[in-house]
CSV table of C-alpha atoms in Angstrom, one decimal:
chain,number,residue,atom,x,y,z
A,1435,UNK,CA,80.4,123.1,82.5
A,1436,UNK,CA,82.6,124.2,79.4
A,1437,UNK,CA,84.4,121.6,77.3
A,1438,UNK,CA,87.5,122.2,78.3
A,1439,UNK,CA,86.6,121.9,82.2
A,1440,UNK,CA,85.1,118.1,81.1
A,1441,UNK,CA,88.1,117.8,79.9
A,1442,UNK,CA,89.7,118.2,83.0
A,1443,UNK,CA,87.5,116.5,85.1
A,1444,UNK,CA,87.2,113.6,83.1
A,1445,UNK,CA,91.3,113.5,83.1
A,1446,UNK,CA,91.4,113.9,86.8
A,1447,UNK,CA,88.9,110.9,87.2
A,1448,UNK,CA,90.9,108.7,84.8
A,1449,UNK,CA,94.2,109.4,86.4
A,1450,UNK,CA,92.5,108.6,90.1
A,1451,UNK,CA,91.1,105.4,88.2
A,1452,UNK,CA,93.8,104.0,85.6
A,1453,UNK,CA,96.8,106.4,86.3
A,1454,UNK,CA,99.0,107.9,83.3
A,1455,UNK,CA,99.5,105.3,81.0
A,1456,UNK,CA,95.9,103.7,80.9
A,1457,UNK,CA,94.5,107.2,80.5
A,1458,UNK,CA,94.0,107.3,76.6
A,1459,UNK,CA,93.2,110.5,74.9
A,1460,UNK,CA,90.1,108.2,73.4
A,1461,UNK,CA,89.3,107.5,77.1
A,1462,UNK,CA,89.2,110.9,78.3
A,1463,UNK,CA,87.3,112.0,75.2
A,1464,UNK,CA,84.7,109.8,75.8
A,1465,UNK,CA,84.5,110.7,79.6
A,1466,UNK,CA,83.8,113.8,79.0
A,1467,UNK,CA,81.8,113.7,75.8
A,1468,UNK,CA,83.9,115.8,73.9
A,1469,UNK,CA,85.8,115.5,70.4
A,1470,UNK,CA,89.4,115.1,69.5
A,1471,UNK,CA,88.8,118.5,67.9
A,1472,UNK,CA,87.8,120.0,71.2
A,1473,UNK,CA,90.5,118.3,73.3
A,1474,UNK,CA,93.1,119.4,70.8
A,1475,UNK,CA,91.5,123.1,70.8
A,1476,UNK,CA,92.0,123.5,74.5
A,1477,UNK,CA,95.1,121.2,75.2
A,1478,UNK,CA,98.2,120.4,72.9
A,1479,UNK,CA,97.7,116.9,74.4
A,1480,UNK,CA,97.8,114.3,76.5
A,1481,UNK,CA,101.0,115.2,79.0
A,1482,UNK,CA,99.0,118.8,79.1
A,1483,UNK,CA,95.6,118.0,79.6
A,1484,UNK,CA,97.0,115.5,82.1
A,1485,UNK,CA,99.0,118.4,84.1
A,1486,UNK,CA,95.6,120.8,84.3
A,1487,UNK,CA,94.1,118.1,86.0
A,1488,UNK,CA,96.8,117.6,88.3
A,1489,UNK,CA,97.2,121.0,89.3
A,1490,UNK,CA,93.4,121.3,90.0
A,1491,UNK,CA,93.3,118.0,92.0
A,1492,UNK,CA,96.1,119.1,93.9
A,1493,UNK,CA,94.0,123.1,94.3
A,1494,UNK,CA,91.0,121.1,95.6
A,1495,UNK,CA,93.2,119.2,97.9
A,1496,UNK,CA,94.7,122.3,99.3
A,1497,UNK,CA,91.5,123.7,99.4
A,1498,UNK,CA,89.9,120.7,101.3
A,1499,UNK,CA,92.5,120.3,103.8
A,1500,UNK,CA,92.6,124.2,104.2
A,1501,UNK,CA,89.2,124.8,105.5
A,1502,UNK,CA,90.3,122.5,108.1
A,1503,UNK,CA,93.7,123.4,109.3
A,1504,UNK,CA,92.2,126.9,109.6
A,1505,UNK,CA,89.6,126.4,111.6
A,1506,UNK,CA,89.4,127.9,114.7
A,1507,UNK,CA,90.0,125.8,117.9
A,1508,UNK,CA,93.0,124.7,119.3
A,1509,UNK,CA,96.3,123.1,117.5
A,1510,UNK,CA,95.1,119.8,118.5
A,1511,UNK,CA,91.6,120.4,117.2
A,1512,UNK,CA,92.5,121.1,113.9
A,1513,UNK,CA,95.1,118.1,113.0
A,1514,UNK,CA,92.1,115.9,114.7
A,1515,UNK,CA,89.7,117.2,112.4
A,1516,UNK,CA,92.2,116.8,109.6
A,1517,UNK,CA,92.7,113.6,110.2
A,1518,UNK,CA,89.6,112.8,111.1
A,1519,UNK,CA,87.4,114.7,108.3
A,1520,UNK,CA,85.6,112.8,106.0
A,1521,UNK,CA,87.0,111.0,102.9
A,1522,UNK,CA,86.6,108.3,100.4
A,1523,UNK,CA,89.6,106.5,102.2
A,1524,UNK,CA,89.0,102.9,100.0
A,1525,UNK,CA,89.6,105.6,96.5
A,1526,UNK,CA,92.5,106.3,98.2
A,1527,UNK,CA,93.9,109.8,97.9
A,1528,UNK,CA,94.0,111.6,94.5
A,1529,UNK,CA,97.4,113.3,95.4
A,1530,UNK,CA,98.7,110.7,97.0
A,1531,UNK,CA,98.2,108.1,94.2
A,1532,UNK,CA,100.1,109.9,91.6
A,1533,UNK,CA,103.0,109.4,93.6
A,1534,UNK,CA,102.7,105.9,92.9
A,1535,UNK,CA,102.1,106.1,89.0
A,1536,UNK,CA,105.7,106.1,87.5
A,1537,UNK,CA,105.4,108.3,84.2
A,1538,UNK,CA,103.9,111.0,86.4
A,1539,UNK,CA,106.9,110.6,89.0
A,1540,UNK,CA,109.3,110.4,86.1
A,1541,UNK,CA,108.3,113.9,84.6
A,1542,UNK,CA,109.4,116.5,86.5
A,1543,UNK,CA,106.7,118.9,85.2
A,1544,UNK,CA,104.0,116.7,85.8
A,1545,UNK,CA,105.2,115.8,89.6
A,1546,UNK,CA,106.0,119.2,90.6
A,1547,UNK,CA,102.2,120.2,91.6
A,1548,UNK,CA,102.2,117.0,93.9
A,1549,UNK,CA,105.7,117.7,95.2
A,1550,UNK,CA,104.1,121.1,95.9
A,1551,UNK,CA,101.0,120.4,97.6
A,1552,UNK,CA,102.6,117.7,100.2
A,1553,UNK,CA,105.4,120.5,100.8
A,1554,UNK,CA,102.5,122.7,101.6
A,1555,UNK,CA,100.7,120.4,103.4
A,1556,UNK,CA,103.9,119.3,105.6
A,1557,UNK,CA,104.4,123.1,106.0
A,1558,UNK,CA,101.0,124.1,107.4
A,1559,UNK,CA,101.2,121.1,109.5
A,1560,UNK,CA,104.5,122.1,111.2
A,1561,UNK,CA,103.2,125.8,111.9
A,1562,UNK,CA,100.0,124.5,113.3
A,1563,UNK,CA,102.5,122.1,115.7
A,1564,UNK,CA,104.4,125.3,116.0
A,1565,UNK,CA,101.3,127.1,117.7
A,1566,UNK,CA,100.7,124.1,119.3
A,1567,UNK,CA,104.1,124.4,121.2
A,1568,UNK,CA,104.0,127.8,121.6
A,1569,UNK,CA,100.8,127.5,123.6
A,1570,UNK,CA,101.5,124.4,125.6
A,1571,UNK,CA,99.3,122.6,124.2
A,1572,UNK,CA,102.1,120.0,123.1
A,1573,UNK,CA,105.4,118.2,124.6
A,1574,UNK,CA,108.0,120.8,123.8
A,1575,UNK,CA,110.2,117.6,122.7
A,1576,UNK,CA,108.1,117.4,119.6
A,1577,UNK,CA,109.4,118.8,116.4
A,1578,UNK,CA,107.2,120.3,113.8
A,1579,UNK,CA,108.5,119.6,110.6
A,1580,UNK,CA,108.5,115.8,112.2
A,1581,UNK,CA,105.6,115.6,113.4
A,1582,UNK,CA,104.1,116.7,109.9
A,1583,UNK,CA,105.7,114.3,108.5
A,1584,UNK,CA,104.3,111.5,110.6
A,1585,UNK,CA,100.8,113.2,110.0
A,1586,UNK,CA,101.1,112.9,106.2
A,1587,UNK,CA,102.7,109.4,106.9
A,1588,UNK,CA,100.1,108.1,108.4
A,1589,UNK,CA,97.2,109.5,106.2
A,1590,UNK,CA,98.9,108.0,103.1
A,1591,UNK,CA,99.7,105.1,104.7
A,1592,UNK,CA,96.5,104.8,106.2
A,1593,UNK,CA,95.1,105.1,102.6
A,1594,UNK,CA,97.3,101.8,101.9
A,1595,UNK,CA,96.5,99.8,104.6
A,1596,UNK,CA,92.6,100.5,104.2
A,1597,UNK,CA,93.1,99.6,100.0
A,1598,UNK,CA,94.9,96.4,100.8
A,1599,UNK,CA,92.4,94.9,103.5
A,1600,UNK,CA,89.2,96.6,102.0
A,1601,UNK,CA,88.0,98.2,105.3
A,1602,UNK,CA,88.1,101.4,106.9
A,1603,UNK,CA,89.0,100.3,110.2
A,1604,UNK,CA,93.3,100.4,109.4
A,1605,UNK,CA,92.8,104.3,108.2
A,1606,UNK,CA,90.7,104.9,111.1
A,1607,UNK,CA,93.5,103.1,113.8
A,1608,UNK,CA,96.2,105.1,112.5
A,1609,UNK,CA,94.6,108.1,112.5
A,1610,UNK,CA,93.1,107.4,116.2
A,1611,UNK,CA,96.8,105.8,117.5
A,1612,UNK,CA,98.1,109.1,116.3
A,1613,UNK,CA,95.7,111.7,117.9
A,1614,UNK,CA,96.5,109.4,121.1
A,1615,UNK,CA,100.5,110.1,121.1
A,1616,UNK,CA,99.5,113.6,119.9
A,1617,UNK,CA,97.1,114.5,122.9
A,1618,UNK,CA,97.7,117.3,124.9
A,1619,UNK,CA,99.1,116.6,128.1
A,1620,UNK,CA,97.5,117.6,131.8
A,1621,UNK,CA,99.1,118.5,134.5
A,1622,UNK,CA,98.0,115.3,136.6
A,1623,UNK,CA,100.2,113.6,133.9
């Protein structure tokens, strides 16, 4: 791994860990075994170095959540094994905390790749709905763009709830309650 990619991935641990402020340059340095020299030769600092990592947590979470929401199987398949694929749900989620850390929320260039990736998250959600409807796989009084919203509710809020009481079992509730009210109706219903 080159220096500058520790760099990164040392940054994107630290943020997940400590957030903005208690990431030090120090910190990240010795994270990734690296020099000032070397952090200065691949980043002009801290709010930089700090925005490659973002932007590449956010890639791997588009990436991650991609593979599943284009699966093949039906519209209901796929939101079940979003919400249902496996995650480190006690770490919380890497996207999702940084919209809890306040310098990162207060610098527009430094929130605009988390803005981005739950906007495309939301977005994928609703078309996937959208097929959903459009097969009858769904009540046609649901609306996409809510719906996606509720799905990304839940997950971060799932994250929460699963933090605060040190279990699993409040993520895995929500994400079950929601697949429930989501199920696709039968006729006999």
């Amino acid at each position: 791994m080159s220096t500058s990619d520790r760099l990164i991935e040392a940054t994107r641990e630290l943020l997940w860990e400590r957030g903005y402020v208690g990431t030090s340059p120090k910190a990240i340095q010795q994270h990734a075994g690296a020099g000032q020299g070397s952090m200065y030769h691949h980043f002009t600092g801290k709010p930089d170095l700090a925005l490659a990592a973002i932007r590449r947590t956010a890639q791997e979470l588009r990436g991650t959540a991609g593979r599943v929401l284009d699966a093949p199987g039906s519209a209901y398949e796929r939101i079940s094994g979003y919400l249902l694929r496996e995650r480190d749900v006690l770490r919380g989620c890497p996207v999702g905390r940084l919209t809890m850390d306040p310098e990162i929320i207060a610098s527009d260039k430094l929130r605009a790749p988390v803005d981005e990736t739950i906007a495309w998250l939301r977005g994928r959600l609703a078309e996937i709905v959208q097929e959903g409807l459009d097969r009858g796989e769904f009540d046609h009084r649901l609306v996409p763009e809510d719906i996606a919203a509720s799905i990304v509710a839940t997950v971060q809020g799932g994250y929460v709830l699963a933090r605060a009481s040190g279990s699993t079992e409040a993520f895995d509730a929500a994400a079950r309650g929601l697949l429930t009210l989501l199920a696709p109706r039968t006729d006999a219903t």
